[in-house]
Amino acid sequence: MTSLIKSLPTRLPEFCSSHWLLRIPLAVVFIQQGLSKFPVSVDDASSYDLPYLVWWFVAYGEFGAGIGLLVAAFLSLKAISHLPVISEVSDMLTRFSGITICSITTGVIWISEPESFMDVILYDNLHVFLWVGGLYFALRGNRT
């Protein structure tokens, strides 16, 4: 019985494409949020007490990070990823998109002015999950 339990992990099939299960929803959320800010306007920026330039970077950053996650994943497919330049560019694009997601999500959490770090962890689950998803891709790149 114990040998069956010990051998079970090696007998289960490996799902190498599991990063898509995290990548697609994260990209869709950021693309959707970025598109909802278009056309970028001074009035929208002022409603959040942000300078127009910051609002512009947020809108294009959200949209670009979502697109970047998807484009980088398609570039990492085995059909074209054997080229060293393509592989390196797609990995860096994934990492840059992840860093952008973390930066924007940090800003969103910051401007909500939470009372404490624990308030963010306990009551702002969506932004915590978005931040951790971005951090995952920033740290792992396409080596998922």
XYZ file of N, CA, C and O in Angstrom:
576
model
N 0.818 -1.201 0.000
C 0.000 0.000 0.000
C 0.858 1.261 0.000
O 0.563 2.202 -0.724
N 1.919 1.275 0.833
C 2.781 2.459 0.880
C 3.554 2.632 -0.415
O 3.842 3.762 -0.814
N 3.912 1.533 -1.085
C 4.616 1.670 -2.362
C 3.693 2.256 -3.431
O 4.145 2.987 -4.306
N 2.405 1.930 -3.344
C 1.437 2.509 -4.265
C 1.327 4.012 -4.053
O 1.301 4.785 -5.015
N 1.284 4.443 -2.826
C 1.195 5.868 -2.508
C 2.470 6.589 -2.935
O 2.414 7.693 -3.471
N 3.613 5.971 -2.725
C 4.888 6.584 -3.109
C 5.043 6.678 -4.624
O 5.640 7.609 -5.140
N 4.518 5.716 -5.350
C 4.675 5.717 -6.812
C 3.592 6.530 -7.521
O 3.702 6.785 -8.715
N 2.567 6.942 -6.806
C 1.460 7.668 -7.427
C 1.892 8.963 -8.121
O 1.494 9.196 -9.264
N 2.724 9.806 -7.504
C 3.123 11.032 -8.212
C 3.855 10.779 -9.522
O 3.724 11.553 -10.466
N 4.610 9.721 -9.613
C 5.322 9.434 -10.861
C 4.401 8.825 -11.912
O 4.706 8.881 -13.099
N 3.289 8.262 -11.497
C 2.350 7.647 -12.435
C 1.341 8.646 -12.984
O 0.703 8.373 -13.999
N 1.184 9.773 -12.328
C 0.244 10.789 -12.812
C 0.854 11.526 -14.002
O 2.042 11.839 -14.001
N 0.051 11.845 -15.007
C 0.605 12.572 -16.164
C 0.951 14.006 -15.786
O 0.317 14.612 -14.929
N 1.964 14.542 -16.450
C 2.382 15.922 -16.209
C 1.671 16.832 -17.200
O 1.587 16.520 -18.387
N 1.157 17.933 -16.699
C 0.466 18.900 -17.552
C 1.379 20.113 -17.697
O 1.361 21.022 -16.886
N 2.206 20.114 -18.735
C 3.207 21.156 -18.931
C 2.611 22.499 -19.327
O 3.290 23.513 -19.257
N 1.381 22.519 -19.732
C 0.758 23.759 -20.185
C -0.120 24.389 -19.113
O -0.989 25.200 -19.424
N 0.103 24.041 -17.878
C -0.749 24.552 -16.799
C -0.613 26.061 -16.606
O -1.506 26.690 -16.041
N 0.472 26.661 -17.084
C 0.632 28.112 -16.954
C -0.474 28.861 -17.676
O -0.811 29.984 -17.314
N -1.083 28.231 -18.690
C -2.190 28.869 -19.412
C -3.388 29.089 -18.493
O -4.146 30.041 -18.677
N -3.578 28.215 -17.513
C -4.707 28.337 -16.585
C -4.589 29.572 -15.705
O -5.595 30.068 -15.201
N -3.417 30.067 -15.510
C -3.192 31.312 -14.778
C -3.004 32.486 -15.730
O -3.512 33.588 -15.486
N -2.314 32.246 -16.814
C -1.962 33.310 -17.753
C -3.190 33.929 -18.433
O -3.309 35.148 -18.523
N -4.106 33.099 -18.916
C -5.264 33.616 -19.660
C -6.176 34.482 -18.784
O -6.496 35.611 -19.168
N -6.627 34.014 -17.616
C -7.496 34.882 -16.821
C -6.810 36.171 -16.373
O -7.429 37.239 -16.363
N -5.531 36.089 -16.023
C -4.798 37.283 -15.611
C -4.697 38.274 -16.767
O -4.927 39.471 -16.597
N -4.395 37.771 -17.946
C -4.304 38.643 -19.123
C -5.662 39.251 -19.457
O -5.752 40.445 -19.773
N -6.723 38.463 -19.389
C -8.063 38.965 -19.708
C -8.470 40.076 -18.741
O -9.009 41.108 -19.161
N -8.208 39.888 -17.452
C -8.550 40.924 -16.465
C -7.805 42.212 -16.774
O -8.399 43.303 -16.769
N -6.524 42.130 -17.070
C -5.753 43.349 -17.323
C -6.104 43.987 -18.658
O -6.159 45.214 -18.759
N -6.369 43.205 -19.678
C -6.802 43.777 -20.961
C -8.149 44.481 -20.774
O -8.346 45.608 -21.242
N -9.063 43.838 -20.083
C -10.384 44.416 -19.847
C -10.276 45.713 -19.049
O -10.915 46.713 -19.390
N -9.474 45.724 -17.994
C -9.322 46.935 -17.187
C -8.651 48.048 -17.986
O -9.013 49.220 -17.848
N -7.677 47.694 -18.798
C -7.019 48.706 -19.626
C -7.966 49.296 -20.650
O -8.030 50.514 -20.833
N -8.731 48.443 -21.325
C -9.672 48.923 -22.336
C -10.784 49.780 -21.731
O -11.281 50.692 -22.385
N -11.152 49.490 -20.489
C -12.223 50.270 -19.861
C -11.787 51.713 -19.584
O -12.628 52.568 -19.345
N -10.498 51.979 -19.615
C -9.983 53.328 -19.365
C -9.824 54.146 -20.644
O -9.490 55.315 -20.585
N -10.047 53.529 -21.801
C -9.926 54.245 -23.072
C -11.242 54.914 -23.427
O -12.291 54.328 -23.194
N -11.248 56.064 -24.002
C -10.107 56.938 -24.225
C -9.630 57.548 -22.906
O -10.429 57.902 -22.040
N -8.335 57.624 -22.767
C -7.720 58.153 -21.551
C -8.015 59.649 -21.482
O -7.752 60.381 -22.427
N -8.562 60.083 -20.341
C -8.922 61.501 -20.223
C -8.470 62.078 -18.884
O -8.266 61.347 -17.904
N -8.336 63.371 -18.868
C -7.937 64.093 -17.654
C -9.021 63.963 -16.589
O -8.713 63.836 -15.395
N -10.286 63.958 -16.997
C -11.383 63.845 -16.036
C -11.339 62.520 -15.279
O -11.567 62.485 -14.067
N -11.072 61.439 -15.998
C -10.968 60.134 -15.336
C -9.797 60.109 -14.361
O -9.905 59.574 -13.258
N -8.680 60.693 -14.760
C -7.509 60.741 -13.882
C -7.809 61.544 -12.626
O -7.450 61.146 -11.511
N -8.472 62.674 -12.791
C -8.752 63.526 -11.633
C -9.772 62.887 -10.690
O -9.773 63.174 -9.492
N -10.635 61.999 -11.198
C -11.592 61.326 -10.317
C -10.890 60.391 -9.330
O -11.434 60.063 -8.280
N -9.684 59.956 -9.667
C -8.877 59.131 -8.766
C -7.759 59.940 -8.113
O -6.876 59.367 -7.469
N -7.780 61.255 -8.283
C -6.733 62.150 -7.762
C -5.350 61.753 -8.276
O -4.373 61.763 -7.524
N -5.290 61.393 -9.541
C -4.020 61.028 -10.159
C -3.688 62.019 -11.265
O -4.582 62.519 -11.949
N -2.405 62.284 -11.464
C -2.017 63.098 -12.621
C -2.342 62.356 -13.916
O -2.348 61.119 -13.965
N -2.574 63.112 -14.968
C -2.927 62.521 -16.254
C -1.851 61.553 -16.737
O -2.165 60.485 -17.268
N -0.585 61.908 -16.554
C 0.506 61.047 -17.018
C 0.483 59.690 -16.318
O 0.678 58.642 -16.959
N 0.212 59.672 -15.029
C 0.118 58.402 -14.293
C -1.062 57.587 -14.813
O -0.947 56.382 -15.043
N -2.195 58.237 -15.020
C -3.381 57.553 -15.532
C -3.123 56.966 -16.924
O -3.558 55.858 -17.226
N -2.386 57.710 -17.748
C -2.039 57.243 -19.085
C -1.192 55.977 -18.991
O -1.443 54.992 -19.689
N -0.186 55.991 -18.109
C 0.666 54.811 -17.940
C -0.121 53.625 -17.385
O 0.130 52.468 -17.756
N -1.072 53.884 -16.502
C -1.890 52.798 -15.948
C -2.732 52.167 -17.056
O -2.769 50.937 -17.193
N -3.405 52.984 -17.839
C -4.286 52.455 -18.888
C -3.488 51.648 -19.913
O -3.846 50.501 -20.227
N -2.434 52.230 -20.426
C -1.636 51.518 -21.434
C -0.829 50.376 -20.817
O -0.569 49.366 -21.477
N -0.450 50.523 -19.554
C 0.278 49.456 -18.862
C -0.592 48.240 -18.636
O -0.142 47.100 -18.822
N -1.837 48.452 -18.221
C -2.751 47.321 -18.025
C -2.996 46.598 -19.341
O -2.888 45.367 -19.407
N -3.322 47.358 -20.361
C -3.581 46.753 -21.673
C -2.324 46.049 -22.201
O -2.392 44.899 -22.648
N -1.194 46.716 -22.123
C 0.054 46.150 -22.638
C 0.516 44.920 -21.873
O 1.031 43.969 -22.469
N 0.332 44.916 -20.557
C 0.744 43.757 -19.758
C -0.095 42.528 -20.104
O 0.430 41.418 -20.216
N -1.398 42.732 -20.301
C -2.255 41.608 -20.681
C -1.897 41.061 -22.045
O -1.767 39.844 -22.233
N -1.721 41.957 -23.002
C -1.321 41.528 -24.353
C 0.057 40.877 -24.303
O 0.303 39.854 -24.954
N 0.972 41.454 -23.531
C 2.328 40.915 -23.419
C 2.351 39.496 -22.890
O 3.119 38.656 -23.378
N 1.517 39.203 -21.880
C 1.455 37.834 -21.352
C 1.012 36.844 -22.423
O 1.550 35.739 -22.522
N 0.030 37.236 -23.224
C -0.472 36.325 -24.255
C 0.508 36.176 -25.417
O 0.775 35.060 -25.881
N 1.067 37.282 -25.883
C 2.021 37.225 -26.998
C 3.246 36.409 -26.607
O 3.732 35.571 -27.382
N 3.743 36.629 -25.404
C 4.924 35.891 -24.950
C 4.644 34.391 -24.870
O 5.512 33.575 -25.184
N 3.442 34.032 -24.469
C 3.098 32.607 -24.394
C 3.060 31.988 -25.781
O 3.539 30.872 -25.979
N 2.499 32.701 -26.750
C 2.466 32.168 -28.115
C 3.868 32.093 -28.717
O 4.174 31.179 -29.472
N 4.720 33.045 -28.366
C 6.099 32.993 -28.857
C 6.887 31.845 -28.234
O 7.896 31.411 -28.784
N 6.438 31.372 -27.082
C 7.170 30.291 -26.414
C 6.703 28.904 -26.841
O 7.191 27.907 -26.313
N 5.761 28.840 -27.767
C 5.320 27.535 -28.255
C 6.478 26.820 -28.959
O 7.323 27.453 -29.579
N 6.496 25.516 -28.884
C 7.624 24.728 -29.387
C 7.911 24.934 -30.872
O 9.031 24.777 -31.315
N 6.918 25.308 -31.649
C 7.106 25.466 -33.092
C 8.100 26.569 -33.432
O 8.836 26.463 -34.417
N 8.150 27.633 -32.621
C 9.066 28.740 -32.930
C 10.046 29.054 -31.808
O 10.971 29.830 -31.998
N 9.866 28.441 -30.652
C 10.729 28.799 -29.522
C 12.122 28.181 -29.608
O 12.960 28.457 -28.757
N 12.385 27.353 -30.602
C 13.717 26.768 -30.743
C 14.749 27.820 -31.169
O 15.944 27.612 -31.020
N 14.280 28.940 -31.704
C 15.190 30.029 -32.054
C 15.583 30.770 -30.774
O 14.714 31.203 -30.019
N 16.879 30.905 -30.493
C 17.309 31.494 -29.218
C 16.786 32.913 -28.991
O 16.406 33.259 -27.886
N 16.744 33.723 -30.031
C 16.293 35.110 -29.872
C 14.821 35.144 -29.482
O 14.426 35.885 -28.578
N 14.005 34.336 -30.133
C 12.572 34.281 -29.837
C 12.362 33.825 -28.401
O 11.556 34.396 -27.659
N 13.073 32.812 -27.988
C 12.929 32.280 -26.634
C 13.295 33.328 -25.586
O 12.584 33.498 -24.593
N 14.394 34.041 -25.803
C 14.821 35.061 -24.839
C 13.864 36.243 -24.806
O 13.538 36.762 -23.740
N 13.404 36.677 -25.975
C 12.477 37.810 -26.044
C 11.158 37.454 -25.367
O 10.604 38.257 -24.607
N 10.648 36.262 -25.612
C 9.371 35.882 -25.006
C 9.495 35.761 -23.489
O 8.581 36.146 -22.759
N 10.627 35.259 -23.012
C 10.840 35.168 -21.571
C 10.905 36.561 -20.949
O 10.274 36.810 -19.914
N 11.632 37.468 -21.570
C 11.735 38.826 -21.034
C 10.401 39.558 -21.109
O 10.064 40.340 -20.216
N 9.619 39.308 -22.147
C 8.298 39.931 -22.272
C 7.365 39.434 -21.165
O 6.614 40.224 -20.575
N 7.422 38.150 -20.859
C 6.618 37.610 -19.760
C 7.030 38.249 -18.443
O 6.185 38.664 -17.650
N 8.330 38.344 -18.202
C 8.814 38.938 -16.950
C 8.438 40.417 -16.849
O 8.011 40.893 -15.799
N 8.591 41.154 -17.950
C 8.244 42.571 -17.939
C 6.743 42.760 -17.704
O 6.333 43.653 -16.954
N 5.929 41.923 -18.319
C 4.482 41.999 -18.104
C 4.141 41.703 -16.646
O 3.283 42.366 -16.059
N 4.807 40.732 -16.061
C 4.586 40.413 -14.645
C 4.974 41.562 -13.730
O 4.255 41.881 -12.774
N 6.112 42.204 -14.012
C 6.539 43.355 -13.209
C 5.548 44.497 -13.357
O 5.207 45.181 -12.382
N 5.052 44.706 -14.570
C 4.065 45.758 -14.809
C 2.785 45.471 -14.030
O 2.202 46.374 -13.418
N 2.338 44.234 -14.039
C 1.142 43.850 -13.287
C 1.344 44.109 -11.799
O 0.461 44.670 -11.132
N 2.492 43.730 -11.263
C 2.780 43.979 -9.839
C 2.790 45.477 -9.539
O 2.236 45.914 -8.523
N 3.406 46.253 -10.401
C 3.500 47.694 -10.166
C 2.129 48.356 -10.174
O 1.815 49.158 -9.291
N 1.324 48.038 -11.157
C -0.002 48.643 -11.251
C -0.876 48.199 -10.082
O -1.577 49.014 -9.470
N -0.829 46.932 -9.737
C -1.634 46.437 -8.626
C -1.181 47.041 -7.303
O -2.015 47.367 -6.446
N 0.112 47.233 -7.134
C 0.611 47.903 -5.935
C 0.053 49.319 -5.855
O -0.379 49.769 -4.789
N 0.028 50.024 -6.981
C -0.529 51.370 -7.014
C -2.005 51.390 -6.670
O -2.477 52.269 -5.940
N -2.753 50.416 -7.181
C -4.188 50.338 -6.882
C -4.402 50.112 -5.391
O -5.259 50.753 -4.768
N -3.640 49.207 -4.808
C -3.757 48.955 -3.376
C -3.371 50.207 -2.586
O -4.028 50.577 -1.616
N -2.327 50.864 -3.024
C -1.817 52.030 -2.329
C -2.821 53.186 -2.319
O -3.065 53.810 -1.292
N -3.460 53.468 -3.475
C -4.390 54.595 -3.513
C -5.711 54.287 -2.809
O -6.488 55.199 -2.526
N -5.963 53.008 -2.499
C -7.161 52.685 -1.726
C -6.967 52.980 -0.242
O -7.923 52.888 0.529
N -5.747 53.325 0.143
C -5.386 53.713 1.512
C -5.896 52.731 2.573
O -6.699 53.081 3.439
N -5.407 51.496 2.522
C -5.852 50.523 3.535
C -5.311 50.891 4.911
O -4.280 51.559 5.034
N -6.024 50.470 5.927
C -5.622 50.768 7.311
C -4.322 50.057 7.693
O -3.507 50.604 8.409
N -4.178 48.806 7.211
C -2.981 48.041 7.548
C -2.725 46.995 6.465
O -3.565 46.755 5.597
N -1.578 46.385 6.568
C -1.216 45.301 5.644
C -2.205 44.142 5.781
O -2.587 43.527 4.794
N -2.629 43.863 7.002
C -3.571 42.770 7.234
C -4.926 43.044 6.581
O -5.595 42.116 6.135
N -5.335 44.310 6.521
C -6.581 44.642 5.822
C -6.489 44.280 4.347
O -7.458 43.808 3.752
N -5.340 44.514 3.756
C -5.143 44.157 2.346
C -5.217 42.647 2.185
O -5.935 42.141 1.315
N -4.502 41.927 3.013
C -4.460 40.465 2.914
C -5.839 39.847 3.155
O -6.257 38.939 2.437
N -6.568 40.358 4.138
C -7.845 39.748 4.511
C -9.032 40.196 3.661
O -9.959 39.425 3.446
N -9.019 41.450 3.181
C -10.227 41.991 2.564
C -10.068 42.430 1.109
O -11.046 42.803 0.482
N -8.872 42.407 0.579
C -8.653 42.838 -0.804
C -8.111 41.664 -1.627
O -7.086 41.763 -2.288
N -8.856 40.571 -1.580
C -8.394 39.310 -2.177
C -8.081 39.434 -3.660
O -7.092 38.874 -4.126
N -8.929 40.132 -4.412
C -8.718 40.235 -5.851
C -7.361 40.851 -6.164
O -6.590 40.300 -6.957
N -7.053 41.955 -5.517
C -5.780 42.617 -5.815
C -4.589 41.805 -5.321
O -3.536 41.829 -5.941
N -4.771 41.088 -4.232
C -3.686 40.214 -3.753
C -3.428 39.110 -4.781
O -2.278 38.832 -5.127
N -4.485 38.503 -5.308
C -4.313 37.448 -6.312
C -3.710 37.999 -7.602
O -2.853 37.348 -8.219
N -4.136 39.172 -8.026
C -3.544 39.781 -9.216
C -2.065 40.071 -8.989
O -1.226 39.835 -9.867
N -1.726 40.579 -7.810
C -0.335 40.905 -7.493
C 0.520 39.634 -7.473
O 1.610 39.608 -8.048
N 0.030 38.587 -6.835
C 0.785 37.329 -6.759
C 0.918 36.689 -8.137
O 1.971 36.137 -8.480
N -0.124 36.783 -8.960
C -0.030 36.267 -10.331
C 1.024 37.008 -11.134
O 1.818 36.402 -11.858
N 1.044 38.332 -11.011
C 2.072 39.119 -11.685
C 3.461 38.770 -11.180
O 4.411 38.645 -11.961
N 3.585 38.600 -9.870
C 4.881 38.244 -9.282
C 5.350 36.877 -9.770
O 6.536 36.686 -10.057
N 4.432 35.946 -9.912
C 4.772 34.616 -10.416
C 5.413 34.714 -11.801
O 6.472 34.135 -12.047
N 4.768 35.459 -12.703
C 5.312 35.569 -14.055
C 6.575 36.422 -14.092
O 7.453 36.185 -14.912
N 6.685 37.392 -13.199
C 7.907 38.199 -13.139
C 9.098 37.347 -12.701
O 10.209 37.517 -13.210
N 8.869 36.439 -11.777
C 9.970 35.627 -11.258
C 10.251 34.391 -12.110
O 11.410 33.993 -12.251
N 9.233 33.786 -12.691
C 9.425 32.553 -13.451
C 9.605 32.761 -14.948
O 10.186 31.910 -15.610
N 9.079 33.848 -15.476
C 9.158 34.042 -16.919
C 8.410 32.940 -17.645
O 7.334 32.536 -17.222
N 8.997 32.435 -18.701
C 8.362 31.335 -19.444
C 8.814 29.970 -18.946
O 8.487 28.958 -19.557
N 9.558 29.927 -17.894
C 10.002 28.632 -17.325
C 8.941 28.108 -16.375
O 9.212 27.845 -15.208
N 7.726 28.011 -16.860
C 6.617 27.577 -16.009
C 6.287 26.127 -16.262
O 6.652 25.558 -17.240
